[in-house]
XYZ file of C-alpha atoms in Angstrom:
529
model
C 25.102 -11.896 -30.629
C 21.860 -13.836 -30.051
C 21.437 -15.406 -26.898
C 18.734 -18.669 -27.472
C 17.894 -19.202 -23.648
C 18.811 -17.865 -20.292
C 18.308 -20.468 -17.582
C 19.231 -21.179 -13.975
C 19.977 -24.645 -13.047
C 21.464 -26.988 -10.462
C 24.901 -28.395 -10.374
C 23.253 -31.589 -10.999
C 21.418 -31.172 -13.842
C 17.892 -29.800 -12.985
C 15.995 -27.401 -14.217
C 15.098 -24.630 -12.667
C 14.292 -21.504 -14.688
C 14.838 -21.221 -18.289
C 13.491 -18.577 -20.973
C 13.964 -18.872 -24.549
C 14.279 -15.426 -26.731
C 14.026 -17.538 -29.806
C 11.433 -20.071 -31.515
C 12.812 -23.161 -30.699
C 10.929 -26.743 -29.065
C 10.803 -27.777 -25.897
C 12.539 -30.740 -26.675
C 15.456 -29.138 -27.810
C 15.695 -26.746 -24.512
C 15.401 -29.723 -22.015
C 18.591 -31.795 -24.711
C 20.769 -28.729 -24.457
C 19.998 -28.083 -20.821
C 20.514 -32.019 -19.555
C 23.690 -32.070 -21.809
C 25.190 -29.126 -20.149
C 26.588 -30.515 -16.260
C 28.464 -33.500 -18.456
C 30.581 -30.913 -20.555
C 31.574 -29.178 -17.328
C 35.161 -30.704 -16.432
C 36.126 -30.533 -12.708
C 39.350 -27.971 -11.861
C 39.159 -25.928 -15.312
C 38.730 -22.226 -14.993
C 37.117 -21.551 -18.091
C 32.764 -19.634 -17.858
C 32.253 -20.948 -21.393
C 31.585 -24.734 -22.628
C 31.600 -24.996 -26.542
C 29.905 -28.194 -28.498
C 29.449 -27.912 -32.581
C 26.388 -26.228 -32.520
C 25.895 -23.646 -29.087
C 28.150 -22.375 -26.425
C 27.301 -22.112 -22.873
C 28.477 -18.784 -20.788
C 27.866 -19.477 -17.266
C 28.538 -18.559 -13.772
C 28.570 -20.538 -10.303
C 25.955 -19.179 -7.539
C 25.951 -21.248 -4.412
C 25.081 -24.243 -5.728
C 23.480 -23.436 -8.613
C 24.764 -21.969 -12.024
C 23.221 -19.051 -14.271
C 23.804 -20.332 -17.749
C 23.276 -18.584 -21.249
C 23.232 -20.618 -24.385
C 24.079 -18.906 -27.226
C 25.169 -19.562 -30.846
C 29.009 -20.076 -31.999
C 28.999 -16.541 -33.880
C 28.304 -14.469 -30.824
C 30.479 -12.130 -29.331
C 32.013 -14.014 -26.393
C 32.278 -10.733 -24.712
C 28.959 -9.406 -24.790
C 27.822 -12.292 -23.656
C 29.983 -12.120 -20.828
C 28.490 -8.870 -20.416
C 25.096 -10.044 -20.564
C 25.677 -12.997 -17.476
C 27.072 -10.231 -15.383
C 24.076 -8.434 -15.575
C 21.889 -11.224 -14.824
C 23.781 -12.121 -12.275
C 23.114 -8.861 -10.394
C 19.569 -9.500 -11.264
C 19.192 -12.463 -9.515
C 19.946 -11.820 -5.955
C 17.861 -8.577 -6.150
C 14.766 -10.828 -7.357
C 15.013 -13.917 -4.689
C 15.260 -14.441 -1.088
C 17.714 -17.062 -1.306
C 19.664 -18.602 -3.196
C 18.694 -21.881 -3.246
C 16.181 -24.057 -5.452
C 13.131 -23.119 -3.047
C 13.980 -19.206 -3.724
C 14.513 -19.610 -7.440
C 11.202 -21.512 -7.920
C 9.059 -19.186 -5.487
C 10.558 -16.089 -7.573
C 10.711 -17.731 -11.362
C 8.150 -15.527 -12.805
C 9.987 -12.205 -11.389
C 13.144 -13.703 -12.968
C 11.548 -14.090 -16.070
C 10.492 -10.491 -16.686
C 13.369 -9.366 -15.580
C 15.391 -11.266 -17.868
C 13.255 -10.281 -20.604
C 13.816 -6.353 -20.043
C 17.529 -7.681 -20.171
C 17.580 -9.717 -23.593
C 15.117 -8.918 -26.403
C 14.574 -11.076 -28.994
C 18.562 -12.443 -28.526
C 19.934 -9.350 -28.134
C 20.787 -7.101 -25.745
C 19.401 -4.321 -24.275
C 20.953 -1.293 -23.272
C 19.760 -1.501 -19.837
C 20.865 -0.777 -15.988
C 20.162 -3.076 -12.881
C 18.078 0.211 -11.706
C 16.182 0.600 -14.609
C 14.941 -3.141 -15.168
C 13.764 -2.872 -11.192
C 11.778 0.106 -12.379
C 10.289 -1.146 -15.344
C 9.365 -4.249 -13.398
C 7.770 -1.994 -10.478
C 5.870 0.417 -13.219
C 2.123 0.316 -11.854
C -0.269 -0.604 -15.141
C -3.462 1.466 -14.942
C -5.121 -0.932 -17.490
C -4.658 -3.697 -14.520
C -5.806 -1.212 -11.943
C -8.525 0.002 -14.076
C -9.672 -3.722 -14.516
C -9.286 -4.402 -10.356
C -11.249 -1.266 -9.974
C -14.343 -2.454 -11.961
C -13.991 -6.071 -10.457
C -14.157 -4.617 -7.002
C -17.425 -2.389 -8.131
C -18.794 -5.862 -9.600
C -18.578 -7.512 -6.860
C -19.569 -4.578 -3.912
C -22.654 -4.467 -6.441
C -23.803 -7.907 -6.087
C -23.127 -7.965 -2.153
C -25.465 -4.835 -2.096
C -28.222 -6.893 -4.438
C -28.176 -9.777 -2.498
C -28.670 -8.071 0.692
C -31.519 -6.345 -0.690
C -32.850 -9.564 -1.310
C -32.532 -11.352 1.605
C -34.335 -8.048 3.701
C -36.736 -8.407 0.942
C -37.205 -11.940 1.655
C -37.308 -11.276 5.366
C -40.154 -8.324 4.844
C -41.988 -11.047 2.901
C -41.997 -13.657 5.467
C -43.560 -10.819 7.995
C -46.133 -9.848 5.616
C -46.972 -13.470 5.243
C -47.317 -14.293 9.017
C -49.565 -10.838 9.182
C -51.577 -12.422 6.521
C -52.217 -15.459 8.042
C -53.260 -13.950 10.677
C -55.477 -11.398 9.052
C -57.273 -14.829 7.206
C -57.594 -16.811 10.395
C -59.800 -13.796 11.709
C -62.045 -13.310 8.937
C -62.425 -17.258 8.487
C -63.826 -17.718 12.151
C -66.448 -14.728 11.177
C -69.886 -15.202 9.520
C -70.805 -13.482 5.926
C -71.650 -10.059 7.778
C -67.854 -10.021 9.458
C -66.861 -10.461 5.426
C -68.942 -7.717 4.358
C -67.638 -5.283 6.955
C -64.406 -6.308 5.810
C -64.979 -4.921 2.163
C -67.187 -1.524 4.054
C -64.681 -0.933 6.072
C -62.636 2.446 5.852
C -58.887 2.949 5.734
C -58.969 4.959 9.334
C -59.956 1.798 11.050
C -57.735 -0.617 9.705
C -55.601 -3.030 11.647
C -58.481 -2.802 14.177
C -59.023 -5.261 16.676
C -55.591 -6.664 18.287
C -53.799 -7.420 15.637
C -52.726 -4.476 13.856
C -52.500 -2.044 16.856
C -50.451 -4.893 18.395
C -47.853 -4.996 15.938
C -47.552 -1.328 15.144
C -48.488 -1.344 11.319
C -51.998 -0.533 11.171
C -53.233 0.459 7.565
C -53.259 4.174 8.685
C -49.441 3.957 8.531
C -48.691 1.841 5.763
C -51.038 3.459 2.802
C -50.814 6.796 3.955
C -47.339 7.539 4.986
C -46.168 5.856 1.857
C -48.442 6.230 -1.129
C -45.904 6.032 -3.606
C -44.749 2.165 -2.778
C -45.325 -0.390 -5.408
C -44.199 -2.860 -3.307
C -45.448 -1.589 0.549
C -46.339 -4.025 3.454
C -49.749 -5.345 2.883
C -52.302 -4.588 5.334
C -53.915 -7.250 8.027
C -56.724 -7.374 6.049
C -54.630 -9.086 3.006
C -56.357 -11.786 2.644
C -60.039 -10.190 3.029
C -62.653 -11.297 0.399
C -61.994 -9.984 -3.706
C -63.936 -6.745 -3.475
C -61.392 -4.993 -0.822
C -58.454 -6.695 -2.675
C -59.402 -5.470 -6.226
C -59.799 -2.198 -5.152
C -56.274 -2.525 -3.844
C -54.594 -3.586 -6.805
C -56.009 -0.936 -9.201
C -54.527 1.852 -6.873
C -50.784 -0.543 -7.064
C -51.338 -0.090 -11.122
C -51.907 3.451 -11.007
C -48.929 3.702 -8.598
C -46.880 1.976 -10.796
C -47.777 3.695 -13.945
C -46.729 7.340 -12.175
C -43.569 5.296 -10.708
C -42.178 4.530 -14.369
C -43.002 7.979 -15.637
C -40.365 9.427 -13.053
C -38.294 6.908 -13.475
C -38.145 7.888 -17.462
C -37.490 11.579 -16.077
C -34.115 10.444 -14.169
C -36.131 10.665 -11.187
C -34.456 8.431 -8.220
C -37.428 5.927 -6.823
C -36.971 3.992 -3.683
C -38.904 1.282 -3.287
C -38.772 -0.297 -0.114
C -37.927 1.696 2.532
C -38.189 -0.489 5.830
C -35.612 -3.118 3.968
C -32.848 -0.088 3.210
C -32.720 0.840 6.956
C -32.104 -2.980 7.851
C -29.592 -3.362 5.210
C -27.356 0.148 6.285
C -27.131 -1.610 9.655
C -26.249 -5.506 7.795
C -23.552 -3.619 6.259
C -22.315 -1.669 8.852
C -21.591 -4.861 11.483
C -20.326 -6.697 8.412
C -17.631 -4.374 7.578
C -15.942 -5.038 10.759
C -13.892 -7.804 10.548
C -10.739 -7.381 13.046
C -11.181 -6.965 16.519
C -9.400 -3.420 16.663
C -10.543 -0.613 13.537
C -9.038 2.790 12.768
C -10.577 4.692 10.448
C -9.059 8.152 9.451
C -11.673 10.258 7.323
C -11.017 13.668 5.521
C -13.576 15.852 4.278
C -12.648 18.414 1.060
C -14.366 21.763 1.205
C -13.702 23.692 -1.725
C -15.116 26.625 -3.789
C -13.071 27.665 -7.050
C -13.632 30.678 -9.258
C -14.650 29.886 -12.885
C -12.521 32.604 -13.737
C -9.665 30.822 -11.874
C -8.559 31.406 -8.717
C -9.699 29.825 -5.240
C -12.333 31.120 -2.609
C -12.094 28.866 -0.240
C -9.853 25.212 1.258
C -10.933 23.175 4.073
C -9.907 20.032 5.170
C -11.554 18.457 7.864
C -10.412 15.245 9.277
C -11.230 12.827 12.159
C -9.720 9.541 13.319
C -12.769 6.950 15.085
C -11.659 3.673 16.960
C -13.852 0.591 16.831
C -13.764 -2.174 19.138
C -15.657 -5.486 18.599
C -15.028 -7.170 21.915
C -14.813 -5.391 25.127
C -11.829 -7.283 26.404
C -9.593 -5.467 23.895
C -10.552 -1.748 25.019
C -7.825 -1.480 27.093
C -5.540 -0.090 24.640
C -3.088 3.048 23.506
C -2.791 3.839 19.692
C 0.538 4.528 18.424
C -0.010 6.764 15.600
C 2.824 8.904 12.638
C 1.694 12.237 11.232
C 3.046 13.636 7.465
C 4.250 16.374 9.369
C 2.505 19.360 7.514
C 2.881 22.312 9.803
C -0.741 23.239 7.818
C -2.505 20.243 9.892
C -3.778 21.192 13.065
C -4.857 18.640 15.504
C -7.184 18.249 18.473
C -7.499 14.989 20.966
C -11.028 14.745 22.209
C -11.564 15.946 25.868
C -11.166 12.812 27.633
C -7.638 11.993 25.662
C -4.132 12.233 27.393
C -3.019 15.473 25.753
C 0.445 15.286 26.976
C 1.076 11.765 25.889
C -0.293 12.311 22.460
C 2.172 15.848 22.227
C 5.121 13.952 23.283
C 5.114 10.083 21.791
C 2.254 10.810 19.111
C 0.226 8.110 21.398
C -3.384 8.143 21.873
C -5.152 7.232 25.490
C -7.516 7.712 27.612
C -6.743 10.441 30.668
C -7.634 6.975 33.151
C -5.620 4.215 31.628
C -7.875 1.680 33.662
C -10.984 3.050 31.287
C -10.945 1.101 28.675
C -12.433 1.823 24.927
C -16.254 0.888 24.562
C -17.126 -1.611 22.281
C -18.602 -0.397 19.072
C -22.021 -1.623 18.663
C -24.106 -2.506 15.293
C -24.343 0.689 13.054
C -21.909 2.954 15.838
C -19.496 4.991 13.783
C -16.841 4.427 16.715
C -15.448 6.820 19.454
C -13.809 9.559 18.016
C -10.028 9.974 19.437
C -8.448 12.696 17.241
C -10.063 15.804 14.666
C -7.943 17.601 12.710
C -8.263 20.768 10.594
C -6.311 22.390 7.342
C -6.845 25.682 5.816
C -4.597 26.719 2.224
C -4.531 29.593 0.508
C -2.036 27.944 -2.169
C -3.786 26.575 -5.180
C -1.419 23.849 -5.892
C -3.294 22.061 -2.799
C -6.305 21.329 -4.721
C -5.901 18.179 -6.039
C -8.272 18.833 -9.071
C -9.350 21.903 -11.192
C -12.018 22.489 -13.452
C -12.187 24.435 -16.546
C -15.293 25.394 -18.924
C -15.577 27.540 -21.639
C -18.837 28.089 -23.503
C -18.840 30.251 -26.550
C -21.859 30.869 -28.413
C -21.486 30.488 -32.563
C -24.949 31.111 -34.552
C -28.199 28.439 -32.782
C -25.571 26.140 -30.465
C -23.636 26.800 -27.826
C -20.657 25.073 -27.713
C -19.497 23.994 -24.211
C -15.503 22.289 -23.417
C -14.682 21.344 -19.889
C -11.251 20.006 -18.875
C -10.271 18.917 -15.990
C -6.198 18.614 -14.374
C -5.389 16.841 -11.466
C -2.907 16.964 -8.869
C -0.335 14.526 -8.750
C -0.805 14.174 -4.954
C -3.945 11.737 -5.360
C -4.954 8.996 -7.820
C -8.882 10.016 -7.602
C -11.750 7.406 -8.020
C -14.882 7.330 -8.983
C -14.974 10.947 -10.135
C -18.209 12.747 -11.139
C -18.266 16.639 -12.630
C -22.069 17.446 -11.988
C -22.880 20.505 -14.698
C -26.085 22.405 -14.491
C -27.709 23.150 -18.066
C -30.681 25.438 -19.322
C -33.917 23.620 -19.501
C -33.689 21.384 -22.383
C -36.138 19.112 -24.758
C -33.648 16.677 -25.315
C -30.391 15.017 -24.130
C -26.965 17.539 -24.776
C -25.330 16.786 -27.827
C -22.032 15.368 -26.514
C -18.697 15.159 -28.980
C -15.724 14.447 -27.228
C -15.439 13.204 -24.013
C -12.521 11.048 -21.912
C -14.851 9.140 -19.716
C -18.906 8.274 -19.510
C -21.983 10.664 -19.179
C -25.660 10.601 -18.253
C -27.817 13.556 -18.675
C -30.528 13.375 -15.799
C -33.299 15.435 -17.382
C -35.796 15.899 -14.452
C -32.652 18.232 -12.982
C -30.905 19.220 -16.224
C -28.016 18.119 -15.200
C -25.004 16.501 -17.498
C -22.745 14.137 -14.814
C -19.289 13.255 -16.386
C -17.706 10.217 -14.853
C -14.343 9.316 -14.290
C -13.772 6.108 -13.069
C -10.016 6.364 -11.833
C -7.701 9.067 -12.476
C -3.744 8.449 -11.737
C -0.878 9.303 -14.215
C -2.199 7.840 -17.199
C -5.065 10.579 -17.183
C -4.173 13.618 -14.927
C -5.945 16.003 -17.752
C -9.230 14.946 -19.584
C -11.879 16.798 -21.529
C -15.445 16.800 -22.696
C -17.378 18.649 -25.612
C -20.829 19.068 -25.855
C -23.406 21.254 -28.028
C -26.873 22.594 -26.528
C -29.464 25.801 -27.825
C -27.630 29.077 -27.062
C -28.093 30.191 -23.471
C -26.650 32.551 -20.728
C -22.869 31.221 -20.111
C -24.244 31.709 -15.946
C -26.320 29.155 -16.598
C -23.479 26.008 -16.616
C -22.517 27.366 -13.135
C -21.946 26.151 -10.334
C -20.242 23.187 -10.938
C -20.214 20.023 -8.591
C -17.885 17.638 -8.391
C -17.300 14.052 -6.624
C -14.833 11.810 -5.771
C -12.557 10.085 -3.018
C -9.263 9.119 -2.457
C -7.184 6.303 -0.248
C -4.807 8.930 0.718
C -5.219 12.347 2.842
C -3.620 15.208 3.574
C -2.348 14.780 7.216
C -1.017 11.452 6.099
C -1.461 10.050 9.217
C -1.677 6.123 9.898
C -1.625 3.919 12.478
C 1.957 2.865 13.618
C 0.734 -0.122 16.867
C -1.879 -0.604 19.368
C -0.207 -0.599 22.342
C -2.140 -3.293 25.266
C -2.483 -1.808 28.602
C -2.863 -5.131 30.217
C -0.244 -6.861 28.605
C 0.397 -9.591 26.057
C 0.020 -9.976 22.302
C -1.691 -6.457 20.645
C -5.389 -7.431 19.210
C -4.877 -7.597 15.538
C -6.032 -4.210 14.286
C -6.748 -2.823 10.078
C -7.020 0.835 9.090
C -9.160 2.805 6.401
C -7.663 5.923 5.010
C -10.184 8.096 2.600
C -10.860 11.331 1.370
C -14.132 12.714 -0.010
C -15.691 15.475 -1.148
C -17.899 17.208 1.563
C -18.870 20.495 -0.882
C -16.679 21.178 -3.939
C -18.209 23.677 -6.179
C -16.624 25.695 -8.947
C -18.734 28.626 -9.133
């Protein structure tokens, strides 16, 4: 049997879906397709329409029909086979059954049909199992979504930093201009005071004690800044500015020299501060936020075993306009008996113990508003404690063995299956070393940050493609103690309570506000020691 295309088409002649399993032109398709409604004769019962080259095996839906064109030497009943099968397909796939349906779903048809028919020929193949080939999650695609994200949260962060960099600039600039108006109204003893003049007086006169950044502040609370605020006195005569500049060179010199160590340098720090609260009031988009937040406490023996499992959890509220505050939250818990909750003190405890529903103890009090950088008010905390080991949704293994001048060091990780993990990082401690670790095998990326002596192994994303992974690496002999403890990093968009936000419920009546929540887990302090 070989089927040449599977198609769906009107009862008058258009074109709807069609996919050919064999090489043949387009102009051939579209002939065999447009010839098909004329052989169809009206009151015969036959599915199949024979001409001297093909045969078409079809079947009516609404007004539509599922068609198969096939060569002569086929087997007539596998291909009746086949159209049955499609047939179930297609309902399963589309809304409706009409040319609107087909077209919005064509694509879904297609793969289907092609886990149906391989190259002509059947496959042996249920309704069930083409759904759940169809439905298989690719990690390769979320892999590739996962890095685009990081891209692009990357270059939001950037150009943030720029713009507060840009905004510090401007202020430096109008301090500046200020600085050179003063000295331009003196004579040429106010200029040569300017160049005598010590640190401890700087920003004298109104203008630096007026604004609050005096040069006591700026050169001595941050003397490691290449790129600090510039005193008042910025645009003084040469002498005080050339002395200014060969301290910004030195700086700069012993800036790079950490930064060769691994040494984390941050530059500005009045910009950062700005930016955390940017950031903050930008993530808020909807007028109504819930954010649910779990925190992983965890201390496993190297020799396996498990010393300790906390799970600490909180749900926060945030409210962009006021006029929405007076609201109820409708929430559903996973129903772990392990989970123990707690509403905060002005909650409705009885309300939230019989209808899982989350309000105030007045219902006329409504929610505050969240304000620029708030976290949000706090409704519900939430606390698990496990002694079972199969909780922990990832375990760490490392064996060093010592063989002549090297030590020879393999970690491997397993995960749980209750978590795909992101953005993992297993932080191991080394002896003091001359050189970067010698690293053979790994499943993942590593950076060895020599000012700590510490080798970081990074996992992007770990789901069922990679629930185990390992990582190889030679250094001088040392004490096996000395690879201990062992930190590790990562998050998760699921949790442990499993709880999520079912409706906000208005108080004063009318539509709900539209609300979003954030589910994620992280690592608080999870140590294998």
């Amino acid at each position: 049997m070989v089927v040449l295309a599977a198609s769906i088409v009107s009862k008058n002649g258009k074109v709807l879906v069609s996919r050919q399993f064999v090489d043949m032109s387009r102009i051939r398709i579209e002939g065999l397709l447009a010839a098909f409604p004329k052989l169809i004769g009206s009151g015969k019962q036959h599915t199949y329409v024979e001409t001297e080259n093909v045969r078409y095996v079809y079947q009516p839906i609404e007004a539509m029909y599922l068609l198969l064109v096939t060569n002569k030497q086929s087997n007539i009943l596998e291909d009746l086979d086949t159209l049955r099968l499609l047939s179930k397909l297609v309902p399963e796939y589309t809304m409706s059954l009409d040319e609107e349906g087909i077209c919005q779903t064509a694509f879904e048809l297609i793969f289907a049909f092609d886990e149906v028919i391989s190259l002509g020929h059947k496959e042996n193949i249920t309704v069930a199992q083409v759904k759940q080939y169809c439905e298989m999650e690719s990690h390769e695609e979320k892999l590739h979504k996962l890095v685009l994200q990081n891209k692009i949260d990357e270059t939001k962060r950037r150009m943030k930093e720029e713009a507060s960099k840009i905004d510090q600039m401007k202020i430096e600039k109008n301090r500046g201009n200020k600085g050179g108006f003063m000295s331009s109204m003196g004579s040429g003893r106010i200029e040569s005071s300017f160049s005598d003049m010590s640190i401890s007086s700087g920003g004298g006169g109104g203008f630096g004690s007026g604004s609050g950044f005096g040069l006591t502040s700026d050169v001595d609370s941050f003397p490691s800044k290449p790129k600090g605020r510039q005193p008042s006195s910025a645009t003084a005569p040469p002498k005080g500015l050339g002395m200014k500049l060969g301290k910004s060179q030195r700086t700069n010199q012993f800036l790079e020299s950490l930064k060769a160590e691994g040494e984390m340098i941050v530059e500005d720090v009045q910009p950062s501060k700005s930016t955390q609260y940017t950031s903050a009031a930008q993530k808020l988009t909807d007028p109504v936020t819930l954010t649910a937040e779990e925190k992983l406490n965890v201390t496993l023996k190297r020799d396996g075993g498990m010393s300790n499992f906390d799970v600490q959890g909180q749900l926060s509220l945030q409210i962009l306009n006021p006029e929405d505050g007076l609201i109820q939250v409708q929430i559903e818990t996973g129903g772990n008996p392990s989970v123990i909750f707690k509403t905060h003190p002005n909650m409705n405890k009885e309300l939230f113990a019989n209808e899982n529903i989350l309000g105030l103890r007045d219902p006329s009090r409504p929610f505050p508003a969240c304000q620029t950088g708030d976290a949000g008010v706090g409704l519900l905390k939430w606390r698990m404690q496990s002694v079972d080991e199969s909780m922990v949704p990832l375990t760490i293994n490392c064996w060093p063995s010592e063989s002549g001048n090297e030590t020879y060091v393999s970690i491997e990780y397993e995960a749980s299956s209750m978590f795909d993990l992101r953005n993992v990082v297993i932080a191991v401690p080394l002896p003091a070393l001359r050189e970067a670790p010698n690293v053979r095998q790994i499943d993942g990326e590593w950076k060895y940050d020599a000012r700590n002596s510490i080798l970081e192994w990074s996992i992007l994303l770990i789901d069922n493609s990679n629930r185990s992974g390992s990582m190889e690496f030679v250094v001088p002999p040392g004490d096996s103690s000395a690879f201990f403890p062992i930190s590790v990093q990562f998050s998760a968009t699921s949790t442990y309570s499993e709880l999520k936000a079912v409706n906000i419920l208005p108080l004063k009546g009318g539509a709900p506000p539209k609300f979003s929540q954030r589910t994620q887990l992280i690592t608080d302090n999870y140590q294998v020691v």
